[in-house]
Amino acid sequence: MLDDVYRDTEAKMKKALDATTSDFASIRTGRAAPSLLDRIQVEVYGATVPLKQCASVNSPDGRSLLVTAFDKSTVGSIRKAIETSDLGLNPNVDGATIRLSIPPLTEERRKDLVKLVKKKSEEHKVAVRNLRHKAIDEIKHLAKDGTITDDQIKRGQDAVQKITDKYVKQIDELVSGKEKEIMEV
């Protein structure tokens, strides 16, 4: 019974951690990384698809990205999707490829990005804490049904708190790593 609660809670918290990681991957740093374009959706063949499904993205050097369309007819749509994104990048089209120069970040922009990272991490920590709350409610529900003892309730709550602390700590570690990456000149 309690093991099910732990397993379920741990799995959901792992998803929250994964969501934090993917959110951070799409936040721009001074370096060109293909993951920067992961959130971009492109309108092709009458449907909206992720950029990865209609083009390959690589970084030939640390300052630019090269987007190669699988079908040359989709280059215009890809360019438009990049221009209208919140990344502030200016695409240069050359045949079936699009080159993106990643300008170095200003000090002010770096600080804004760090604030954004902290805001996003706080949202994910709140999600983890909500999961803890749900797990503790489930434990209390088991106690009401009489399936577990008072000692098991206490141990269960402590175990859920340990799991929560573990994931909050991992999110904090992601934040400090991303902050270092952003502030690196």
XYZ file of C-alpha atoms in Angstrom:
185
model
C 0.000 0.000 0.000
C 2.548 2.588 1.117
C 5.045 1.318 -1.454
C 2.515 2.086 -4.193
C 2.183 5.656 -2.893
C 5.981 6.046 -2.827
C 6.429 4.598 -6.317
C 3.651 6.728 -7.779
C 4.906 9.905 -6.098
C 8.510 9.253 -7.126
C 7.472 8.663 -10.764
C 5.463 11.901 -10.878
C 8.286 13.891 -9.255
C 10.713 12.434 -11.806
C 8.420 13.795 -14.546
C 8.506 17.232 -12.883
C 12.318 17.060 -12.875
C 12.323 16.042 -16.563
C 10.006 18.966 -17.348
C 12.436 21.311 -15.572
C 15.328 19.936 -17.621
C 13.475 20.383 -20.912
C 12.341 23.901 -19.946
C 15.930 24.854 -19.174
C 17.189 23.375 -22.465
C 15.070 25.848 -24.406
C 16.431 28.881 -22.516
C 19.117 30.581 -24.534
C 22.647 30.861 -23.230
C 25.620 32.476 -24.958
C 26.379 29.189 -26.710
C 24.578 27.799 -29.743
C 22.800 24.556 -28.842
C 20.387 22.645 -31.112
C 18.040 22.195 -28.115
C 17.381 25.944 -28.340
C 14.942 25.266 -31.191
C 13.133 22.320 -29.519
C 9.979 24.326 -28.732
C 9.559 25.733 -32.254
C 6.463 24.507 -34.082
C 6.371 24.724 -37.895
C 3.290 24.924 -40.130
C 3.936 22.381 -42.927
C 1.655 20.269 -45.126
C -1.416 21.708 -43.410
C -0.307 20.654 -39.909
C 1.761 22.125 -37.091
C 4.727 19.920 -36.218
C 7.883 20.283 -34.090
C 10.893 21.591 -36.024
C 12.720 18.260 -35.416
C 10.147 16.494 -37.625
C 10.802 18.606 -40.718
C 14.490 19.557 -40.371
C 17.762 18.616 -38.715
C 19.520 21.098 -36.447
C 23.218 21.126 -35.649
C 25.827 23.535 -34.379
C 28.891 23.700 -36.642
C 30.593 26.045 -34.145
C 29.702 27.575 -30.793
C 28.180 30.708 -32.339
C 25.719 29.478 -34.967
C 23.081 26.866 -35.750
C 22.466 25.190 -39.094
C 18.905 24.070 -39.831
C 18.651 21.708 -42.811
C 15.125 21.112 -44.116
C 14.251 17.552 -45.118
C 12.068 18.984 -47.907
C 13.201 22.171 -49.649
C 9.586 23.377 -49.997
C 9.311 23.748 -46.189
C 12.238 26.198 -45.831
C 9.927 29.260 -45.940
C 7.689 27.885 -43.203
C 10.685 27.006 -41.027
C 12.164 30.499 -41.486
C 8.828 32.086 -40.565
C 8.482 29.899 -37.447
C 11.970 30.900 -36.260
C 11.347 34.608 -36.941
C 8.049 34.623 -35.030
C 9.480 32.708 -32.042
C 10.493 34.485 -28.825
C 14.181 33.679 -29.397
C 14.971 36.897 -31.277
C 17.037 35.150 -33.954
C 17.421 36.310 -37.542
C 17.467 33.375 -40.017
C 19.581 33.535 -43.211
C 18.228 31.197 -45.905
C 20.684 29.482 -48.255
C 18.933 26.883 -50.431
C 17.645 24.067 -48.203
C 19.606 25.309 -45.175
C 18.950 28.116 -42.723
C 21.857 29.609 -40.787
C 21.215 31.239 -37.420
C 23.875 33.412 -35.810
C 23.595 33.428 -32.046
C 24.585 36.892 -30.815
C 26.427 37.104 -27.503
C 24.170 37.975 -24.575
C 24.351 41.367 -22.875
C 24.822 41.495 -19.099
C 21.240 42.729 -18.683
C 19.830 39.917 -20.838
C 21.855 37.360 -18.852
C 20.331 38.626 -15.602
C 16.830 38.457 -17.127
C 17.459 34.864 -18.198
C 18.651 33.940 -14.696
C 15.409 35.427 -13.304
C 13.443 33.369 -15.839
C 15.314 30.200 -14.819
C 14.554 30.862 -11.141
C 10.877 31.565 -11.914
C 10.513 28.349 -13.927
C 12.306 26.332 -11.247
C 9.977 27.710 -8.593
C 6.965 26.611 -10.679
C 8.402 23.092 -10.890
C 9.205 23.025 -7.163
C 5.589 24.001 -6.454
C 4.487 21.067 -8.643
C 6.750 18.729 -6.619
C 5.339 20.086 -3.346
C 1.792 19.592 -4.640
C 2.677 15.974 -5.396
C 3.963 15.610 -1.826
C 0.676 17.019 -0.539
C -1.318 14.531 -2.633
C 0.836 11.625 -1.412
C 0.336 12.623 2.227
C -3.413 12.868 1.590
C -3.339 9.327 0.147
C -1.494 8.100 3.258
C -4.109 9.768 5.491
C -6.847 8.165 3.400
C -5.238 4.740 3.944
C -5.196 5.481 7.672
C -8.917 6.348 7.648
C -9.649 3.031 5.955
C -7.722 1.371 8.786
C -5.258 -0.324 6.445
C -2.175 1.252 8.078
C -1.168 2.086 11.670
C -0.237 5.436 13.200
C 3.455 4.484 13.090
C 3.162 3.687 9.392
C 1.493 7.076 8.808
C 4.439 8.868 10.416
C 7.011 6.753 8.560
C 5.094 7.249 5.306
C 5.006 11.015 5.704
C 8.738 11.075 6.491
C 9.498 8.933 3.439
C 7.416 11.192 1.163
C 9.223 14.231 2.603
C 12.613 12.599 1.846
C 11.557 11.941 -1.756
C 10.362 15.557 -2.052
C 13.626 16.933 -0.619
C 15.610 14.807 -3.081
C 13.781 16.227 -6.115
C 13.774 19.829 -4.865
C 17.551 19.515 -4.347
C 17.991 18.168 -7.900
C 15.972 21.102 -9.288
C 18.184 23.506 -7.293
C 21.273 21.829 -8.773
C 19.844 22.276 -12.287
C 19.237 25.961 -11.502
C 22.789 26.586 -10.326
C 24.218 24.758 -13.364
C 22.038 26.724 -15.787
C 22.808 29.998 -13.974
C 26.553 29.313 -14.316
C 26.078 28.489 -18.015
C 24.127 31.727 -18.630
C 26.534 34.007 -16.756
C 29.587 32.473 -18.446
C 31.020 34.989 -20.916
